PDB file of C-alpha atoms in Angstrom:
ATOM      1  CA  MET W1003       0.279   0.480  -0.095  1.00 35.00           C
ATOM      2  CA  SER W1004       1.185   3.569  -0.921  1.00 34.00           C
ATOM      3  CA  SER W1005       0.607   4.726   2.640  1.00 38.00           C
ATOM      4  CA  THR W1006       3.194   1.860   4.540  1.00 37.00           C
ATOM      5  CA  GLN W1007       5.836   2.873   1.068  1.00 40.00           C
ATOM      6  CA  GLU W1008       5.322   6.629   2.431  1.00 41.00           C
ATOM      7  CA  THR W1009       5.598   5.188   6.392  1.00 40.00           C
ATOM      8  CA  GLN W1010       8.856   3.266   5.689  1.00 41.00           C
ATOM      9  CA  THR W1011      10.459   6.371   3.063  1.00 42.00           C
ATOM     10  CA  ILE W1012       9.874   8.389   6.752  1.00 43.00           C
ATOM     11  CA  ARG W1013      10.925   5.938   8.821  1.00 39.00           C
ATOM     12  CA  GLN W1014      14.379   5.722   7.440  1.00 45.00           C
ATOM     13  CA  GLY W1015      15.241   8.910   8.362  1.00 78.00           C
ATOM     14  CA  LEU W1016      14.593   8.617  12.357  1.00 86.00           C
ATOM     15  CA  SER W1017      16.814   7.717  14.802  1.00 89.00           C
ATOM     16  CA  THR W1018      15.963   5.150  17.411  1.00 89.00           C
ATOM     17  CA  ARG W1019      16.607   7.498  19.708  1.00 92.00           C
ATOM     18  CA  GLU W1020      15.324  10.463  17.574  1.00 92.00           C
ATOM     19  CA  SER W1021      12.198   7.752  16.842  1.00 89.00           C
ATOM     20  CA  ARG W1022      11.458   6.736  20.364  1.00 91.00           C
ATOM     21  CA  LEU W1023      11.659  10.965  21.300  1.00 94.00           C
ATOM     22  CA  LEU W1024       8.670  11.319  18.745  1.00 91.00           C
ATOM     23  CA  SER W1025       5.989   8.959  20.029  1.00 89.00           C
ATOM     24  CA  HIS W1026       7.546   9.384  23.274  1.00 91.00           C
ATOM     25  CA  LEU W1027       6.823  12.543  23.389  1.00 91.00           C
ATOM     26  CA  ALA W1028       2.440  11.984  20.980  1.00 86.00           C
ATOM     27  CA  ALA W1029       2.265   9.633  22.965  1.00 86.00           C
ATOM     28  CA  GLU W1030       1.518  12.306  25.402  1.00 87.00           C
ATOM     29  CA  GLY W1031       0.414  14.356  23.572  1.00 84.00           C
ATOM     30  CA  HIS W1032       1.811  16.897  22.527  1.00 87.00           C
ATOM     31  CA  GLN W1033       1.987  18.805  19.740  1.00 89.00           C
ATOM     32  CA  ILE W1034       4.721  21.835  20.139  1.00 92.00           C
ATOM     33  CA  ILE W1035       8.156  20.598  21.947  1.00 92.00           C
ATOM     34  CA  SER W1036      10.725  23.250  23.611  1.00 93.00           C
ATOM     35  CA  ILE W1037      14.467  22.281  23.684  1.00 95.00           C
ATOM     36  CA  ASP W1038      14.032  21.258  27.777  1.00 95.00           C
ATOM     37  CA  ASP W1039      10.540  18.485  26.193  1.00 95.00           C
ATOM     38  CA  VAL W1040      13.327  16.895  24.666  1.00 95.00           C
ATOM     39  CA  GLU W1041      16.034  17.429  26.796  1.00 94.00           C
ATOM     40  CA  ALA W1042      14.107  15.998  29.810  1.00 94.00           C
ATOM     41  CA  THR W1043      12.748  12.230  27.720  1.00 94.00           C
ATOM     42  CA  LEU W1044      15.756  12.368  26.540  1.00 94.00           C
ATOM     43  CA  GLU W1045      18.142  12.428  29.206  1.00 93.00           C
ATOM     44  CA  VAL W1046      20.658  14.370  27.297  1.00 93.00           C
ATOM     45  CA  ALA W1047      21.951  18.062  28.164  1.00 95.00           C
ATOM     46  CA  PRO W1048      21.481  20.719  26.396  1.00 93.00           C
ATOM     47  CA  ASN W1049      23.786  21.066  22.987  1.00 94.00           C
ATOM     48  CA  THR W1050      22.780  17.725  23.290  1.00 94.00           C
ATOM     49  CA  ALA W1051      18.609  18.646  23.198  1.00 95.00           C
ATOM     50  CA  ARG W1052      19.519  21.105  20.597  1.00 94.00           C
ATOM     51  CA  GLU W1053      21.641  19.400  18.365  1.00 95.00           C
ATOM     52  CA  ILE W1054      18.672  16.764  17.660  1.00 94.00           C
ATOM     53  CA  ALA W1055      15.860  19.271  17.525  1.00 94.00           C
ATOM     54  CA  SER W1056      17.981  21.053  14.637  1.00 93.00           C
ATOM     55  CA  ARG W1057      18.751  17.246  13.764  1.00 92.00           C
ATOM     56  CA  LEU W1058      15.072  16.640  12.836  1.00 93.00           C
ATOM     57  CA  THR W1059      13.754  20.027  11.479  1.00 90.00           C
ATOM     58  CA  GLU W1060      15.850  18.985   8.818  1.00 88.00           C
ATOM     59  CA  LYS W1061      14.756  15.430   8.047  1.00 89.00           C
ATOM     60  CA  GLY W1062      11.288  17.402   8.021  1.00 87.00           C
ATOM     61  CA  TRP W1063       9.960  15.885  11.190  1.00 91.00           C
ATOM     62  CA  LEU W1064      10.055  19.200  13.397  1.00 91.00           C
ATOM     63  CA  ASP W1065       8.644  22.175  12.412  1.00 91.00           C
ATOM     64  CA  ARG W1066      11.058  25.326  14.408  1.00 92.00           C
ATOM     65  CA  LEU W1067       7.654  27.813  15.301  1.00 92.00           C
ATOM     66  CA  LEU W1068       9.694  29.536  18.036  1.00 92.00           C
ATOM     67  CA  PRO W1069      13.808  29.804  19.555  1.00 91.00           C
ATOM     68  CA  GLY W1070      13.373  26.398  21.217  1.00 91.00           C
ATOM     69  CA  ARG W1071       9.740  26.158  19.671  1.00 94.00           C
ATOM     70  CA  TYR W1072       9.281  23.496  17.795  1.00 94.00           C
ATOM     71  CA  LEU W1073       6.035  22.357  16.087  1.00 92.00           C
ATOM     72  CA  ILE W1074       6.430  18.854  15.745  1.00 90.00           C
ATOM     73  CA  ILE W1075       4.728  17.172  11.876  1.00 87.00           C
ATOM     74  CA  PRO W1076       3.315  14.004  11.833  1.00 79.00           C
ATOM     75  CA  LEU W1077       2.284  11.300   9.861  1.00 72.00           C
ATOM     76  CA  ALA W1078      -0.279  12.317   8.105  1.00 65.00           C
ATOM     77  CA  ALA W1079       1.315  15.194   6.604  1.00 60.00           C
ATOM     78  CA  GLY W1080       3.526  12.941   3.439  1.00 57.00           C
ATOM     79  CA  GLU W1081       6.557  13.428   3.164  1.00 59.00           C
ATOM     80  CA  GLU W1082       7.064  16.800   1.750  1.00 55.00           C
ATOM     81  CA  ALA W1083       5.563  17.564   5.387  1.00 54.00           C
ATOM     82  CA  VAL W1084       3.400  21.129   5.135  1.00 55.00           C
ATOM     83  CA  TYR W1085       1.790  20.866   8.018  1.00 61.00           C
ATOM     84  CA  THR W1086       0.933  24.134  10.969  1.00 71.00           C
ATOM     85  CA  THR W1087      -1.348  23.540  13.988  1.00 85.00           C
ATOM     86  CA  HIS W1088      -4.584  25.544  15.959  1.00 89.00           C
ATOM     87  CA  GLU W1089      -4.209  29.177  15.521  1.00 93.00           C
ATOM     88  CA  TYR W1090      -3.755  29.145  19.203  1.00 95.00           C
ATOM     89  CA  LEU W1091      -2.046  26.342  20.616  1.00 93.00           C
ATOM     90  CA  ILE W1092       0.907  28.436  18.558  1.00 93.00           C
ATOM     91  CA  ALA W1093      -0.415  32.147  20.336  1.00 95.00           C
ATOM     92  CA  SER W1094       0.189  30.331  23.670  1.00 94.00           C
ATOM     93  CA  HIS W1095       4.118  29.246  23.062  1.00 93.00           C
ATOM     94  CA  VAL W1096       4.852  32.543  22.172  1.00 95.00           C
ATOM     95  CA  ALA W1097       4.327  34.225  25.150  1.00 95.00           C
ATOM     96  CA  GLU W1098       3.977  33.236  28.905  1.00 94.00           C
ATOM     97  CA  PRO W1099       1.765  33.663  30.873  1.00 97.00           C
ATOM     98  CA  MET W1100      -0.361  34.731  28.115  1.00 98.00           C
ATOM     99  CA  TYR W1101      -4.140  34.787  26.998  1.00 98.00           C
ATOM    100  CA  ILE W1102      -6.467  34.933  24.238  1.00 98.00           C
ATOM    101  CA  GLY W1103      -7.744  38.158  23.895  1.00 98.00           C
ATOM    102  CA  TYR W1104      -9.324  41.519  21.800  1.00 98.00           C
ATOM    103  CA  TYR W1105     -10.514  40.215  19.202  1.00 97.00           C
ATOM    104  CA  SER W1106      -9.478  36.805  19.015  1.00 97.00           C
ATOM    105  CA  ALA W1107     -11.500  36.543  21.455  1.00 97.00           C
ATOM    106  CA  LEU W1108     -15.249  38.296  19.929  1.00 97.00           C
ATOM    107  CA  SER W1109     -14.378  35.590  17.475  1.00 96.00           C
ATOM    108  CA  HIS W1110     -14.002  33.174  19.772  1.00 95.00           C
ATOM    109  CA  HIS W1111     -17.556  33.806  21.946  1.00 97.00           C
ATOM    110  CA  GLY W1112     -19.488  34.457  18.584  1.00 96.00           C
ATOM    111  CA  LEU W1113     -19.569  37.775  19.702  1.00 96.00           C
ATOM    112  CA  THR W1114     -18.227  39.558  15.525  1.00 94.00           C
ATOM    113  CA  GLU W1115     -19.305  38.126  12.029  1.00 91.00           C
ATOM    114  CA  GLN W1116     -14.967  39.074  11.505  1.00 89.00           C
ATOM    115  CA  VAL W1117     -13.102  36.084  11.062  1.00 88.00           C
ATOM    116  CA  PRO W1118      -9.510  38.592  12.352  1.00 91.00           C
ATOM    117  CA  ARG W1119      -6.606  36.975  10.192  1.00 92.00           C
ATOM    118  CA  THR W1120      -4.313  38.557  12.843  1.00 96.00           C
ATOM    119  CA  VAL W1121      -4.508  36.702  16.720  1.00 96.00           C
ATOM    120  CA  TYR W1122      -3.820  38.583  19.577  1.00 97.00           C
ATOM    121  CA  VAL W1123      -1.930  37.466  22.555  1.00 98.00           C
ATOM    122  CA  VAL W1124      -1.678  38.905  26.678  1.00 98.00           C
ATOM    123  CA  THR W1125       1.110  38.911  28.428  1.00 98.00           C
ATOM    124  CA  PRO W1126       3.029  40.763  31.311  1.00 97.00           C
ATOM    125  CA  THR W1127       5.778  40.429  30.825  1.00 96.00           C
ATOM    126  CA  ARG W1128       8.277  41.571  26.832  1.00 92.00           C
ATOM    127  CA  ALA W1129       7.775  39.545  24.288  1.00 94.00           C
ATOM    128  CA  GLN W1130       7.622  40.828  20.189  1.00 94.00           C
ATOM    129  CA  SER W1131       4.732  40.078  18.014  1.00 96.00           C
ATOM    130  CA  ARG W1132       5.170  37.935  15.155  1.00 95.00           C
ATOM    131  CA  GLU W1133       4.700  35.356  12.250  1.00 94.00           C
ATOM    132  CA  ILE W1134       4.374  32.231  12.126  1.00 92.00           C
ATOM    133  CA  HIS W1135       3.241  30.040   9.043  1.00 89.00           C
ATOM    134  CA  GLY W1136       1.565  33.005   7.109  1.00 90.00           C
ATOM    135  CA  VAL W1137      -0.616  34.025  10.757  1.00 93.00           C
ATOM    136  CA  PRO W1138      -0.170  37.183  12.263  1.00 96.00           C
ATOM    137  CA  TYR W1139       0.874  37.756  16.341  1.00 97.00           C
ATOM    138  CA  ARG W1140      -0.171  40.772  17.841  1.00 97.00           C
ATOM    139  CA  VAL W1141       2.031  41.054  21.299  1.00 97.00           C
ATOM    140  CA  ALA W1142      -0.552  43.412  23.542  1.00 97.00           C
ATOM    141  CA  THR W1143       2.021  43.432  26.607  1.00 97.00           C
ATOM    142  CA  VAL W1144      -0.608  44.427  30.033  1.00 96.00           C
ATOM    143  CA  THR W1145       0.801  45.734  33.463  1.00 96.00           C
ATOM    144  CA  GLU W1146      -0.313  42.694  35.700  1.00 95.00           C
ATOM    145  CA  ARG W1147      -2.949  45.253  36.838  1.00 95.00           C
ATOM    146  CA  LYS W1148      -4.351  44.567  33.817  1.00 96.00           C
ATOM    147  CA  PHE W1149      -3.961  41.095  32.824  1.00 98.00           C
ATOM    148  CA  PHE W1150      -7.254  39.180  34.528  1.00 98.00           C
ATOM    149  CA  GLY W1151     -10.824  37.708  33.323  1.00 98.00           C
ATOM    150  CA  TYR W1152      -8.983  34.490  31.819  1.00 98.00           C
ATOM    151  CA  GLU W1153     -10.134  30.756  31.695  1.00 97.00           C
ATOM    152  CA  PRO W1154      -8.465  27.998  29.659  1.00 97.00           C
ATOM    153  CA  THR W1155      -9.993  26.110  27.670  1.00 96.00           C
ATOM    154  CA  SER W1156      -9.646  22.747  25.533  1.00 93.00           C
ATOM    155  CA  ILE W1157      -8.109  23.624  21.874  1.00 89.00           C
ATOM    156  CA  GLU W1158      -7.533  20.423  20.505  1.00 85.00           C
ATOM    157  CA  GLY W1159      -7.039  18.652  23.648  1.00 85.00           C
ATOM    158  CA  THR W1160      -4.495  21.252  24.977  1.00 88.00           C
ATOM    159  CA  VAL W1161      -5.115  23.481  27.767  1.00 94.00           C
ATOM    160  CA  VAL W1162      -5.127  27.968  26.853  1.00 96.00           C
ATOM    161  CA  ASN W1163      -5.645  30.175  28.447  1.00 98.00           C
ATOM    162  CA  VAL W1164      -8.877  32.909  26.793  1.00 98.00           C
ATOM    163  CA  ALA W1165     -10.131  35.822  27.670  1.00 98.00           C
ATOM    164  CA  ASP W1166     -13.550  35.087  28.941  1.00 98.00           C
ATOM    165  CA  LEU W1167     -16.722  37.085  27.514  1.00 98.00           C
ATOM    166  CA  ALA W1168     -17.008  40.148  30.190  1.00 98.00           C
ATOM    167  CA  LYS W1169     -13.388  40.170  29.966  1.00 98.00           C
ATOM    168  CA  THR W1170     -13.279  40.133  26.304  1.00 98.00           C
ATOM    169  CA  LEU W1171     -15.909  43.056  26.564  1.00 98.00           C
ATOM    170  CA  VAL W1172     -13.936  45.591  28.376  1.00 98.00           C
ATOM    171  CA  ASP W1173     -10.788  44.158  26.666  1.00 98.00           C
ATOM    172  CA  CYS W1174     -12.266  46.291  24.105  1.00 98.00           C
ATOM    173  CA  ALA W1175     -13.426  48.725  25.978  1.00 98.00           C
ATOM    174  CA  ASP W1176      -9.836  49.559  26.714  1.00 97.00           C
ATOM    175  CA  HIS W1177      -8.490  49.010  23.535  1.00 97.00           C
ATOM    176  CA  PRO W1178     -10.696  49.559  20.825  1.00 97.00           C
ATOM    177  CA  GLU W1179      -8.300  49.574  18.953  1.00 96.00           C
ATOM    178  CA  TYR W1180      -6.453  45.481  19.091  1.00 97.00           C
ATOM    179  CA  CYS W1181     -11.358  44.508  18.175  1.00 96.00           C
ATOM    180  CA  GLY W1182     -11.739  46.510  14.821  1.00 94.00           C
ATOM    181  CA  GLY W1183     -12.845  50.337  16.566  1.00 95.00           C
ATOM    182  CA  ILE W1184     -16.210  51.442  18.870  1.00 97.00           C
ATOM    183  CA  ARG W1185     -18.882  49.303  16.259  1.00 96.00           C
ATOM    184  CA  GLU W1186     -17.065  45.894  17.065  1.00 96.00           C
ATOM    185  CA  LEU W1187     -17.700  46.931  20.036  1.00 97.00           C
ATOM    186  CA  ALA W1188     -21.041  47.694  20.075  1.00 97.00           C
ATOM    187  CA  THR W1189     -21.969  45.213  18.082  1.00 96.00           C
ATOM    188  CA  ALA W1190     -20.643  42.304  20.964  1.00 97.00           C
ATOM    189  CA  MET W1191     -21.772  44.314  23.665  1.00 97.00           C
ATOM    190  CA  VAL W1192     -24.960  42.929  21.713  1.00 97.00           C
ATOM    191  CA  ALA W1193     -23.749  39.401  20.856  1.00 97.00           C
ATOM    192  CA  ALA W1194     -23.143  39.214  24.131  1.00 97.00           C
ATOM    193  CA  ASP W1195     -26.671  40.503  25.572  1.00 97.00           C
ATOM    194  CA  ASP W1196     -28.488  37.637  24.195  1.00 96.00           C
ATOM    195  CA  GLN W1197     -25.469  35.093  25.788  1.00 95.00           C
ATOM    196  CA  ALA W1198     -27.143  36.583  29.417  1.00 95.00           C
ATOM    197  CA  CYS W1199     -23.153  37.969  29.991  1.00 97.00           C
ATOM    198  CA  SER W1200     -23.146  39.190  33.130  1.00 97.00           C
ATOM    199  CA  TRP W1201     -23.212  42.749  33.442  1.00 98.00           C
ATOM    200  CA  ALA W1202     -22.544  42.626  36.709  1.00 97.00           C
ATOM    201  CA  THR W1203     -19.126  40.823  36.851  1.00 98.00           C
ATOM    202  CA  VAL W1204     -18.495  43.134  33.623  1.00 98.00           C
ATOM    203  CA  GLY W1205     -18.431  46.768  36.100  1.00 97.00           C
ATOM    204  CA  GLU W1206     -16.808  43.877  38.482  1.00 97.00           C
ATOM    205  CA  TYR W1207     -13.435  44.172  35.570  1.00 98.00           C
ATOM    206  CA  LEU W1208     -13.750  48.071  34.986  1.00 97.00           C
ATOM    207  CA  GLN W1209     -13.527  48.716  38.281  1.00 96.00           C
ATOM    208  CA  ARG W1210     -10.240  46.338  38.594  1.00 96.00           C
ATOM    209  CA  LEU W1211      -8.876  46.860  35.224  1.00 95.00           C
ATOM    210  CA  ASP W1212      -9.771  51.561  37.076  1.00 91.00           C
ATOM    211  CA  ASN W1213      -9.122  53.050  33.044  1.00 93.00           C
ATOM    212  CA  GLY W1214     -12.494  55.584  33.188  1.00 94.00           C
ATOM    213  CA  ALA W1215     -12.087  55.934  28.835  1.00 96.00           C
ATOM    214  CA  ALA W1216     -13.153  52.401  28.807  1.00 97.00           C
ATOM    215  CA  THR W1217     -15.644  52.756  31.576  1.00 97.00           C
ATOM    216  CA  LYS W1218     -17.346  55.362  29.606  1.00 98.00           C
ATOM    217  CA  ARG W1219     -17.100  53.753  26.684  1.00 98.00           C
ATOM    218  CA  ILE W1220     -19.409  50.636  28.210  1.00 98.00           C
ATOM    219  CA  VAL W1221     -21.747  52.437  29.927  1.00 98.00           C
ATOM    220  CA  TYR W1222     -22.005  54.482  26.847  1.00 98.00           C
ATOM    221  CA  LEU W1223     -22.435  52.186  25.190  1.00 97.00           C
ATOM    222  CA  ALA W1224     -24.983  49.615  27.208  1.00 97.00           C
ATOM    223  CA  ASP W1225     -26.855  53.044  27.196  1.00 96.00           C
ATOM    224  CA  GLN W1226     -27.235  53.631  23.472  1.00 95.00           C
ATOM    225  CA  LEU W1227     -28.005  49.371  24.013  1.00 96.00           C
ATOM    226  CA  SER W1228     -31.085  49.924  26.334  1.00 95.00           C
ATOM    227  CA  ILE W1229     -28.473  46.834  27.512  1.00 96.00           C
ATOM    228  CA  ASP W1230     -28.905  47.240  32.080  1.00 95.00           C
ATOM    229  CA  LEU W1231     -25.612  47.939  34.204  1.00 96.00           C
ATOM    230  CA  PRO W1232     -26.563  46.302  36.928  1.00 96.00           C
ATOM    231  CA  THR W1233     -23.388  48.881  38.972  1.00 95.00           C
ATOM    232  CA  ARG W1234     -24.158  51.901  36.183  1.00 96.00           C
ATOM    233  CA  GLU W1235     -24.330  54.498  38.728  1.00 96.00           C
ATOM    234  CA  THR W1236     -21.228  52.854  40.577  1.00 96.00           C
ATOM    235  CA  LEU W1237     -19.592  53.108  37.277  1.00 96.00           C
ATOM    236  CA  VAL W1238     -20.638  56.813  36.907  1.00 96.00           C
ATOM    237  CA  GLU W1239     -19.281  57.694  39.684  1.00 95.00           C
ATOM    238  CA  SER W1240     -15.816  56.649  38.833  1.00 93.00           C
ATOM    239  CA  PHE W1241     -16.007  58.486  34.876  1.00 94.00           C
ATOM    240  CA  THR W1242     -13.029  60.840  35.108  1.00 91.00           C
ATOM    241  CA  SER W1243     -12.860  64.815  34.752  1.00 91.00           C
ATOM    242  CA  GLY W1244     -11.470  64.439  31.377  1.00 93.00           C
ATOM    243  CA  TYR W1245     -12.913  63.706  27.799  1.00 96.00           C
ATOM    244  CA  SER W1246     -11.679  60.513  26.455  1.00 96.00           C
ATOM    245  CA  LEU W1247     -12.554  59.518  22.302  1.00 97.00           C
ATOM    246  CA  LEU W1248     -15.196  57.501  21.862  1.00 97.00           C
ATOM    247  CA  ASP W1249     -13.456  55.758  19.451  1.00 97.00           C
ATOM    248  CA  PRO W1250      -9.280  56.217  19.531  1.00 95.00           C
ATOM    249  CA  THR W1251      -9.319  54.127  15.573  1.00 94.00           C
ATOM    250  CA  GLN W1252     -11.021  57.579  13.844  1.00 94.00           C
ATOM    251  CA  SER W1253     -10.567  61.200  13.813  1.00 92.00           C
ATOM    252  CA  GLU W1254     -10.495  63.639  16.963  1.00 91.00           C
ATOM    253  CA  GLN W1255     -13.985  65.137  15.315  1.00 90.00           C
ATOM    254  CA  GLY W1256     -16.735  65.185  17.158  1.00 92.00           C
ATOM    255  CA  SER W1257     -19.878  66.173  19.555  1.00 94.00           C
ATOM    256  CA  TYR W1258     -18.608  66.226  23.504  1.00 96.00           C
ATOM    257  CA  ASP W1259     -21.276  65.295  25.834  1.00 96.00           C
ATOM    258  CA  SER W1260     -20.525  66.534  29.233  1.00 96.00           C
ATOM    259  CA  GLU W1261     -23.056  63.284  30.371  1.00 96.00           C
ATOM    260  CA  TYR W1262     -20.854  60.603  29.517  1.00 96.00           C
ATOM    261  CA  ARG W1263     -17.447  62.826  29.661  1.00 97.00           C
ATOM    262  CA  LEU W1264     -17.252  61.701  26.153  1.00 97.00           C
ATOM    263  CA  ARG W1265     -15.797  62.831  22.660  1.00 97.00           C
ATOM    264  CA  ILE W1266     -18.123  60.979  20.457  1.00 96.00           C
ATOM    265  CA  ASN W1267     -16.349  60.760  17.105  1.00 95.00           C
ATOM    266  CA  VAL W1268     -18.951  58.545  15.359  1.00 95.00           C
ATOM    267  CA  ASP W1269     -21.785  58.037  14.857  1.00 93.00           C
ATOM    268  CA  PRO W1270     -24.496  56.597  16.951  1.00 92.00           C
ATOM    269  CA  GLY W1271     -26.635  56.132  14.545  1.00 89.00           C
ATOM    270  CA  THR W1272     -24.474  53.426  13.443  1.00 89.00           C
ATOM    271  CA  LEU W1273     -23.524  52.411  16.524  1.00 89.00           C
ATOM    272  CA  GLY W1274     -26.548  49.557  16.906  1.00 73.00           C
ATOM    273  CA  PRO W1275     -30.471  49.594  18.090  1.00 55.00           C
ATOM    274  CA  THR W1276     -31.712  51.610  20.835  1.00 41.00           C
ATOM    275  CA  GLU W1277     -34.237  49.575  21.916  1.00 43.00           C
ATOM    276  CA  SER W1278     -34.633  45.171  23.119  1.00 37.00           C
TER     277      SER W1278
END
C-alpha cells in the first residue's frame, strides 16, 4: 500500500533515539515541544537536545516556530511535511503567561461575524509580535493589574487561556484599536447580551481595570443599546474628568458629551439599536 511505503520512507530517516523521542512526546499529547522536553525525555544535556532538535528539523519531523519551540510534524503530513496546527496552540508559546484576547476573543465567543486574521496575545511580560506560518501574532503587553479575567479552554486537547466573555468586552473597551473599533464593540455587546452576559461582572472588571475611558465607553454603549448595567451609577461616579475619544481608531472630531465625558467621534446611529 502507498501509505505503508510513505511511512517506511519517512521512518528510514529517524534514528532509534529520535523515533523514541517523537513517539513518547506524541503519546503524551504534545504538538509543540521545547528543548527542555527533548532534554527531559532523552535525559541528555542541553547542547545535545538542541542538536537533536536541529537534526529533526532538517529531516522534516519538526518545524521551528520560535526560538526553542518546535511543532511536531505527524505522519499524516506526508513526505513533504506540510503541516500546521491551531493558531491558539501556537499563540500559547508566543508569550508566557498569556491569554487570547481582543478581536481573537470576540471571535472565539461568537461576538463578531468578522474572522480576524491576526491572533491577539495578551501578556504582562515582554514578548515580540511575529508572523508564523503566515499568521500574524500581535502581542499586547499589559500591566499585572490588567492581567486577569481569562479561563482555561480546551483547544484540540490542549488547555489555552482565553479571555472570558466579560473580560473580552472590557479589554476591547480599553483598547478598541485591537478589536476593529467601537462599532465592533457595540455589535459584541449586543451579542453578549443575547448570551446572557453577566453585566455585573463587566462592572466589577471595569472597576478592577480602573481605566476611565474604558468605563465611559461601556456605559455609553450600554445606554445606546438599552443594556442594563446593575452597577451603572457606581461606574458613572468613577468617570474621570477629562474627555476621552469614544473611538480612538477614528479622527479626533465630533461633539463633546458632558454626561459621559466622551468626545462622540462616530455617528451614534451606526452603533446599533436603541431598543432591546
